[in-house]
PDB file of C-alpha atoms in Angstrom:
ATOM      1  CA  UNK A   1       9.927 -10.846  -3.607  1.00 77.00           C
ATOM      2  CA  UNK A   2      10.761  -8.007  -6.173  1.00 83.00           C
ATOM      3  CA  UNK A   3       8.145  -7.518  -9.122  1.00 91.00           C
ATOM      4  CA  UNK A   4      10.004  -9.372 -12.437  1.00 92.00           C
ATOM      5  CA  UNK A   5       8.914  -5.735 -14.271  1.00 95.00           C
ATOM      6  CA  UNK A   6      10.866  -3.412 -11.886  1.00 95.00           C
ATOM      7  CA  UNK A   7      14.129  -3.626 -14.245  1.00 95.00           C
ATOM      8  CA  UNK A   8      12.392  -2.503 -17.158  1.00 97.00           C
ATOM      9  CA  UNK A   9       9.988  -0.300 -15.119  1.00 97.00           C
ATOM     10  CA  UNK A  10      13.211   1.721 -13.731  1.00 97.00           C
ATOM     11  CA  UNK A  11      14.712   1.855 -16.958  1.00 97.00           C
ATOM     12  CA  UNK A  12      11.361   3.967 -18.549  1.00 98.00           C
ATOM     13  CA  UNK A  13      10.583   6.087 -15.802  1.00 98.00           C
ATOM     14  CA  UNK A  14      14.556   7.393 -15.844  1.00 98.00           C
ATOM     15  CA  UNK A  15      13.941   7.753 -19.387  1.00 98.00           C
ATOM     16  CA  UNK A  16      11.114   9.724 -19.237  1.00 97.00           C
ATOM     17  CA  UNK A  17      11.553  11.712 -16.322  1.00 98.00           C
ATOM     18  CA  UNK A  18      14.641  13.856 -14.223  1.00 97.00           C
ATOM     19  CA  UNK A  19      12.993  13.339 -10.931  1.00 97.00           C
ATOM     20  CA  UNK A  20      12.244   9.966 -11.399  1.00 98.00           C
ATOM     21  CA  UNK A  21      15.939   9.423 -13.210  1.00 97.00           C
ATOM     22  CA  UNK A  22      17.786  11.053  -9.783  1.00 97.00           C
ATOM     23  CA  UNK A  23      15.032   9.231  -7.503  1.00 96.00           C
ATOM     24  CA  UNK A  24      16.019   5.634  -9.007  1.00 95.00           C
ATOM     25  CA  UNK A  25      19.901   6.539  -8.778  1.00 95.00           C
ATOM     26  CA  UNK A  26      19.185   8.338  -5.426  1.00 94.00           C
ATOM     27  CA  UNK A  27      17.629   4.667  -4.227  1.00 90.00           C
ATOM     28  CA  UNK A  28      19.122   2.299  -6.448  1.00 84.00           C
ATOM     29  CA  UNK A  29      19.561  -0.817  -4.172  1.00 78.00           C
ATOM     30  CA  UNK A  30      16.104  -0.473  -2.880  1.00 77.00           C
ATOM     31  CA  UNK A  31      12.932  -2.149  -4.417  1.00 84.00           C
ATOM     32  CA  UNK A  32       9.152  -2.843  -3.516  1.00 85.00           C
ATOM     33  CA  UNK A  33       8.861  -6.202  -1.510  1.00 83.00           C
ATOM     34  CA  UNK A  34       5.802  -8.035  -0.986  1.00 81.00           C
ATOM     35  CA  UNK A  35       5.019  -9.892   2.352  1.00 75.00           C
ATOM     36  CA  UNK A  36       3.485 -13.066   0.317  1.00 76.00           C
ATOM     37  CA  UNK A  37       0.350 -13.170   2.437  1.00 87.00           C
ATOM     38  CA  UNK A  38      -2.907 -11.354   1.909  1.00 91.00           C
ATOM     39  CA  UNK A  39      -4.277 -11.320   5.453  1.00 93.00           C
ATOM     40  CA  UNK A  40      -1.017 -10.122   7.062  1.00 90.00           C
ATOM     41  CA  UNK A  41      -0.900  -7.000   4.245  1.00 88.00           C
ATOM     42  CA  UNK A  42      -4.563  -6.026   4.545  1.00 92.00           C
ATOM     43  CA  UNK A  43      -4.312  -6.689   8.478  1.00 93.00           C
ATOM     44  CA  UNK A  44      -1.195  -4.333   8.156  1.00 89.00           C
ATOM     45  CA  UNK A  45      -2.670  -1.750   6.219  1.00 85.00           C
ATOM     46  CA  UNK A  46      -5.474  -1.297   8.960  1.00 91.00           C
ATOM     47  CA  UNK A  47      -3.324  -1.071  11.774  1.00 91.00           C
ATOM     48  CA  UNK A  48      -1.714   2.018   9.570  1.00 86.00           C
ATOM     49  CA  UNK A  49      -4.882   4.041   8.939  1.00 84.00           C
ATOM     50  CA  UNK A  50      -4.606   7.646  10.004  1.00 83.00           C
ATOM     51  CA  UNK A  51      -1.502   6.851  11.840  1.00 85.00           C
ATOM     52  CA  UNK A  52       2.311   7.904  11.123  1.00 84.00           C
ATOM     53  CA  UNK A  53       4.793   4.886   9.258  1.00 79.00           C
ATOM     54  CA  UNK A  54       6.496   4.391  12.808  1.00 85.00           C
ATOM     55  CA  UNK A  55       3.383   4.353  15.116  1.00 91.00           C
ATOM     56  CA  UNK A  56       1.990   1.963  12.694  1.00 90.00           C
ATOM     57  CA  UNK A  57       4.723  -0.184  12.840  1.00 90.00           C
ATOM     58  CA  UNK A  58       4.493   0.104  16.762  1.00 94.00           C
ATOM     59  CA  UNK A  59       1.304  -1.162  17.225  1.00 96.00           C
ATOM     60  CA  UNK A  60       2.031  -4.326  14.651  1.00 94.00           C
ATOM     61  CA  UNK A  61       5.230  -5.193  16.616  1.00 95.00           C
ATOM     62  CA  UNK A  62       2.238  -5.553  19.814  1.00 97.00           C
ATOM     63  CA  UNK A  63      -0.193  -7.517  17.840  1.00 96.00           C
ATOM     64  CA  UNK A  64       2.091  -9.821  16.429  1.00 94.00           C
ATOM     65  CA  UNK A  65       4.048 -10.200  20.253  1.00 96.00           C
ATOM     66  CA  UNK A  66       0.637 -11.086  21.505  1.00 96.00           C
ATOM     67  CA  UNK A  67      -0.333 -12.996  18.338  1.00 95.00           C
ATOM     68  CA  UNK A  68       2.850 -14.181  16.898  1.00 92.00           C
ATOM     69  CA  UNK A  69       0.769 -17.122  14.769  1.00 91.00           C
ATOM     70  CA  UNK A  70      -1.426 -13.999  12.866  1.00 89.00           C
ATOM     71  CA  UNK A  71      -3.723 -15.602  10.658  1.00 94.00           C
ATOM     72  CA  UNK A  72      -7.914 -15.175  10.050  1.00 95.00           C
ATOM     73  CA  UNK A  73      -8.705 -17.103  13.236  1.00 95.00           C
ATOM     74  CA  UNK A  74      -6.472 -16.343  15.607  1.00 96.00           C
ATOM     75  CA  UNK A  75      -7.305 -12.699  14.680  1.00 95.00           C
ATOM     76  CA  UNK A  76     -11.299 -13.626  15.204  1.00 94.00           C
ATOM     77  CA  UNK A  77     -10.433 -15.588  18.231  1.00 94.00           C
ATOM     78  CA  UNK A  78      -8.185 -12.797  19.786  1.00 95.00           C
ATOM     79  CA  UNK A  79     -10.082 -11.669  23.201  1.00 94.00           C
ATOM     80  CA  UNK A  80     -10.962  -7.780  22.292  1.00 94.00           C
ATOM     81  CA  UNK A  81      -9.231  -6.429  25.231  1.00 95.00           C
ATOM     82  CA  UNK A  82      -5.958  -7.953  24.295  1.00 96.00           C
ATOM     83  CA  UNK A  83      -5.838  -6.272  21.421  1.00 96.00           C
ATOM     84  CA  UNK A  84      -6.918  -3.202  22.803  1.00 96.00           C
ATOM     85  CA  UNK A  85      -3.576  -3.368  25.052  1.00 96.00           C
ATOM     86  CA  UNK A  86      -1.618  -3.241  21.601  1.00 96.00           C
ATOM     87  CA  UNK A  87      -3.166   0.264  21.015  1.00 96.00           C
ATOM     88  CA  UNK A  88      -5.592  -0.453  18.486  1.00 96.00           C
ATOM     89  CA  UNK A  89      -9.112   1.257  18.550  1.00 96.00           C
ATOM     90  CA  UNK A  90     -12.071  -0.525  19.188  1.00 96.00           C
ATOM     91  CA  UNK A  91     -13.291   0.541  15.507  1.00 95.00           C
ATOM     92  CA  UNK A  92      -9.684  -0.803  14.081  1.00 96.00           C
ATOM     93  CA  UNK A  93      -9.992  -4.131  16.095  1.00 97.00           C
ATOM     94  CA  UNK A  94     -13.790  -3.955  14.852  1.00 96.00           C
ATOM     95  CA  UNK A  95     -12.138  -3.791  11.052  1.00 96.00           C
ATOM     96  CA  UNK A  96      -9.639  -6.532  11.857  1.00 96.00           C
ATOM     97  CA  UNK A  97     -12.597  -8.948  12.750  1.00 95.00           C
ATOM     98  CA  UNK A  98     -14.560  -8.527   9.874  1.00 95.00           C
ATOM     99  CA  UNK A  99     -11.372  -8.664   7.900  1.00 96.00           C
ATOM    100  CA  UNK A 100     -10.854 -12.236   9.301  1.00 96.00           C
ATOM    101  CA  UNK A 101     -14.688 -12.899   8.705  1.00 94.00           C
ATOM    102  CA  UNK A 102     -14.181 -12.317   5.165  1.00 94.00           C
ATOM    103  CA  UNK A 103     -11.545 -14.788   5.028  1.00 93.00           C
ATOM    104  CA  UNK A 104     -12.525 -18.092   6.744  1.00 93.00           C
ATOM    105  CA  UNK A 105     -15.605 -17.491   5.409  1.00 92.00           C
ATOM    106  CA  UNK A 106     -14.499 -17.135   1.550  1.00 89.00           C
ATOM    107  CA  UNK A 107     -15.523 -13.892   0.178  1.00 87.00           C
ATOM    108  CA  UNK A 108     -12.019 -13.109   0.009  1.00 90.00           C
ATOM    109  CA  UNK A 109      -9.973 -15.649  -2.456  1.00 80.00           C
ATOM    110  CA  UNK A 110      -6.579 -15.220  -3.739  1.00 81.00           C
ATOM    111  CA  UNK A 111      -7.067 -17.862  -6.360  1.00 83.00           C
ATOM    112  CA  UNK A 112      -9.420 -15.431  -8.009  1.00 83.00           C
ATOM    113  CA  UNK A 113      -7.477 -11.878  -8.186  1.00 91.00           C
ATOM    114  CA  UNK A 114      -4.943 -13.100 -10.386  1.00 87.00           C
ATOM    115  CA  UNK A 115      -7.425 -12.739 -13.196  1.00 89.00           C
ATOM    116  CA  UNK A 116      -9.365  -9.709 -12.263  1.00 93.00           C
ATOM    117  CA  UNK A 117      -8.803  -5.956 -12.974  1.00 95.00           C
ATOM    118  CA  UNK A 118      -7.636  -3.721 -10.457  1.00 97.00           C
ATOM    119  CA  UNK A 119     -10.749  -1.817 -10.332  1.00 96.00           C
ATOM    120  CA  UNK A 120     -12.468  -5.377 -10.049  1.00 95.00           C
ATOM    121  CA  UNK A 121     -10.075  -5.966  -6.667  1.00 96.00           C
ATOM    122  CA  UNK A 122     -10.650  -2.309  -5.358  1.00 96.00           C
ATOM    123  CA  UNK A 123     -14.504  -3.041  -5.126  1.00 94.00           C
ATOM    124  CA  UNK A 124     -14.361  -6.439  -4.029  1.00 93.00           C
ATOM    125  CA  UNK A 125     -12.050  -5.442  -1.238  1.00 95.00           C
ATOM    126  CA  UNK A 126     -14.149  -2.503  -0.286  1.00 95.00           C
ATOM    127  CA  UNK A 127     -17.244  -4.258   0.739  1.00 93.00           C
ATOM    128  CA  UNK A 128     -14.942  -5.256   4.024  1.00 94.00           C
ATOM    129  CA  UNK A 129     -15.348  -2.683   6.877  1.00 93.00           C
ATOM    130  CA  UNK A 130     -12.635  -0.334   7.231  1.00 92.00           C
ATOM    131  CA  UNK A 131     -11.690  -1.363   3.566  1.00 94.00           C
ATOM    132  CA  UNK A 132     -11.414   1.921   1.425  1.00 93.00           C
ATOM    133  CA  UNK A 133      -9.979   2.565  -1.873  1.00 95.00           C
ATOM    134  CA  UNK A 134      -6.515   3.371  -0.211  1.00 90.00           C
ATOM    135  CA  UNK A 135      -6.056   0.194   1.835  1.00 88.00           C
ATOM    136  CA  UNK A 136      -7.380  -1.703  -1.446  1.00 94.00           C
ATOM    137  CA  UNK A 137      -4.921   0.647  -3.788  1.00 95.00           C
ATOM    138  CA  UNK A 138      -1.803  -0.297  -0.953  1.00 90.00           C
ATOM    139  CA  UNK A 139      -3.016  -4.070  -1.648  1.00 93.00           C
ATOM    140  CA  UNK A 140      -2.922  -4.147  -5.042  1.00 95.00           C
ATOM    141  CA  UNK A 141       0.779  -2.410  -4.836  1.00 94.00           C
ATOM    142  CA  UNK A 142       2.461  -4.213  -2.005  1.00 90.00           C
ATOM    143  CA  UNK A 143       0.853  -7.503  -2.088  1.00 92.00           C
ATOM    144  CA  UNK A 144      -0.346  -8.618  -5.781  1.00 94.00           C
ATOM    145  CA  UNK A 145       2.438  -6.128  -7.207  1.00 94.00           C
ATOM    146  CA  UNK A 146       0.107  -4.230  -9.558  1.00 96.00           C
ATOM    147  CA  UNK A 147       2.670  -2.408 -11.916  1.00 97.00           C
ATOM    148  CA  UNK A 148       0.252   1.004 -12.808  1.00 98.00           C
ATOM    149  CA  UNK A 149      -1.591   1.970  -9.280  1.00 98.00           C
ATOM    150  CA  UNK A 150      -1.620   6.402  -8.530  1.00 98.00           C
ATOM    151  CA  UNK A 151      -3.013   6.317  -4.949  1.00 97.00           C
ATOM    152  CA  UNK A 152      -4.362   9.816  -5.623  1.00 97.00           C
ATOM    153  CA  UNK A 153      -5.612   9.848  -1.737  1.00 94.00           C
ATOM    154  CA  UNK A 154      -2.519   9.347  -0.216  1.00 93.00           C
ATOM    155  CA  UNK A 155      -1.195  12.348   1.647  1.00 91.00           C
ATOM    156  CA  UNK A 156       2.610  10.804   1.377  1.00 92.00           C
ATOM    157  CA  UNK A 157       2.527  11.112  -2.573  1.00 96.00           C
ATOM    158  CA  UNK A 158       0.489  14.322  -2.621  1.00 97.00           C
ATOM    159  CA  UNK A 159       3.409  15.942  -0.466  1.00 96.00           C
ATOM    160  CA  UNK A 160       6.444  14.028  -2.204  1.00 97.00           C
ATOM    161  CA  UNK A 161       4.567  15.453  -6.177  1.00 98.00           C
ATOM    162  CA  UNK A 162       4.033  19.111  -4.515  1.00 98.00           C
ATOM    163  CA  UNK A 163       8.073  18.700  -3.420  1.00 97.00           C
ATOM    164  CA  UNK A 164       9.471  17.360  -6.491  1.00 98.00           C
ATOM    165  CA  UNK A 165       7.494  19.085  -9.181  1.00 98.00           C
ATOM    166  CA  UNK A 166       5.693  21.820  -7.906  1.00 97.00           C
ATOM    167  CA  UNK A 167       8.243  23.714  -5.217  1.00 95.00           C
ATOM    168  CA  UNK A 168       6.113  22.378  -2.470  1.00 94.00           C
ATOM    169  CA  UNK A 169       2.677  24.174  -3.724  1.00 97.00           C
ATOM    170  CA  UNK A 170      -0.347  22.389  -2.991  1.00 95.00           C
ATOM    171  CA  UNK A 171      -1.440  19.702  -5.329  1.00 97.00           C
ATOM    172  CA  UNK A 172      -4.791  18.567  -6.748  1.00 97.00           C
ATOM    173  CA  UNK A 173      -6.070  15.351  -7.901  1.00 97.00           C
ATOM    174  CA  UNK A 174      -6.266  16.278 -11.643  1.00 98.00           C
ATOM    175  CA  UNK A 175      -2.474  18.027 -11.488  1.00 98.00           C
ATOM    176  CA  UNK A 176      -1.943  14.558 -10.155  1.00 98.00           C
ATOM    177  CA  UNK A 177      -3.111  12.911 -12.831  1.00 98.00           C
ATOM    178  CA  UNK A 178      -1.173  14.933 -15.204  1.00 98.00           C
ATOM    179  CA  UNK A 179       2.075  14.686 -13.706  1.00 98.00           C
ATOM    180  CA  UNK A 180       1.888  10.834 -13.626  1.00 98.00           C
ATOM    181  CA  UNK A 181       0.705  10.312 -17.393  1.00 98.00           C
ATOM    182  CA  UNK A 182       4.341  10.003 -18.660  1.00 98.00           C
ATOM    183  CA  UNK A 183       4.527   7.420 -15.886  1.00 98.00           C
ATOM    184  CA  UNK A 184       2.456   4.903 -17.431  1.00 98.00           C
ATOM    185  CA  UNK A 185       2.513   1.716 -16.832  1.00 98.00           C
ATOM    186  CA  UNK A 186       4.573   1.907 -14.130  1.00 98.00           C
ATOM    187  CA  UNK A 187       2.626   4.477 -11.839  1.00 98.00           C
ATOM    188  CA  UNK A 188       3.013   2.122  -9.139  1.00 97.00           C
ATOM    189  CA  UNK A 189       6.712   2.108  -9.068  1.00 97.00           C
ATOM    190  CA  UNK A 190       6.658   6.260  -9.334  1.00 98.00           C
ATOM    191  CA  UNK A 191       4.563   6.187  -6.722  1.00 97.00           C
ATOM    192  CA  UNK A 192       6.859   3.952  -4.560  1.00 95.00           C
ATOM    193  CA  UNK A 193      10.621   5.933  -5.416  1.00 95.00           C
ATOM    194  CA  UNK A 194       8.190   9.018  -4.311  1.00 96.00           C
ATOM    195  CA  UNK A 195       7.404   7.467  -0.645  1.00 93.00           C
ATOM    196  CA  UNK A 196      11.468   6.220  -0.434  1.00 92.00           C
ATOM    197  CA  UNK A 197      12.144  10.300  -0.900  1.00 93.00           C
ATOM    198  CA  UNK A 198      10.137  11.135   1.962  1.00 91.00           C
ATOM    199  CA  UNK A 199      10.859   8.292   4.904  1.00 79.00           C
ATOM    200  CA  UNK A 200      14.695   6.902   5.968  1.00 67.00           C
ATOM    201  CA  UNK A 201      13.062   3.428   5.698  1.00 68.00           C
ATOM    202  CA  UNK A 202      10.994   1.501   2.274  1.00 69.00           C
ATOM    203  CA  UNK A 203       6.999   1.671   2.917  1.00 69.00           C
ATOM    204  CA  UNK A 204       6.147  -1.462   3.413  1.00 70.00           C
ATOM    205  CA  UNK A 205       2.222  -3.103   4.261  1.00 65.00           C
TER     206      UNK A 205
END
């Protein structure tokens, strides 16, 4: 499902910026997509920790051919060394446990993010293990759609804002910050047309 703001959102961020004017033309019949369930997006984005886009999505194609009904209890029911076979860690199928934990148990309840802040989210997401800001930042952008997320950690944006707006010279968090004020409120979609620049395929979690 595409965010009902991404018309508008396209339309200011051309306005108010040349790379993010030729970026949107560049990609025009491409658009963020959720996956519509929580578990399967968190699960997803730690299977994709410190691991390339296409390994990632290697080792998810394994889990879910070994666990095609993926869900909390399946997940917490899976016997370890099957999912070792898929190439996850033991620390990542460690993660994926807990992950499930926090979900049959009831820490984790959609019903109550639609009213919380994104900071709120971040640190109620982070108490899971393996949970950082990142995977909590990729959350609120893929799955709940957050229109104004800058994932100032991730190593894909730092390398697509050094290419487009600093002739590939390193980048710092506070240039960061800068560059993505005239962004505003639509960081997250900036963010996104900055991945599509750097990988053949849309990121997806």
């Amino acid at each position: 499902m595409t965010p009902l703001y991404w018309t508008q959102a396209i339309q200011e961020l051309a306005a108010c910026d040349k790379v993010m004017q030729q970026l949107i033309r560049q990609f025009e019949d491409a658009t963020l997509t959720s996956r519509g369930c929580a578990f399967t997006t968190l699960a997803r984005s730690i299977v994709g920790q410190q691991i390339s886009v296409k390994a990632a999505e290697s080792v998810w194609q394994k889990v879910i051919g070994a666990i095609p009904d993926m869900t909390p209890h399946t997940i917490a029911e899976a016997e370890q060394d099957l999912l070792r076979t898929c190439g996850l860690s033991a620390r990542k199928i460690a993660y994926l446990q807990d992950l499930s934990r926090h979900f049959t148990e009831g820490s984790l309840n959609e019903t109550s993010w639609t009213d919380r802040d994104d900071e709120t989210i971040i640190k109620q997401l982070t108490e899971v293990k393996g949970i950082g800001r990142w995977t909590a930042e990729m959350f609120l952008i893929f799955h709940l759609q957050r229109p104004d997320v800058l994932p100032l950690d991730d190593i894909g944006l730092q390398r697509a804002m050094s290419l487009h707006y600093l002739d590939k010279q390193p980048i710092d968090k506070k240039t960061m910050l800068e560059l993505a004020k005239p962004w505003q409120p639509w960081r997250s979609v900036a963010t996104w047309y900055l991945w599509r620049s750097l990988d053949p395929l849309p990121v997806t979690y």
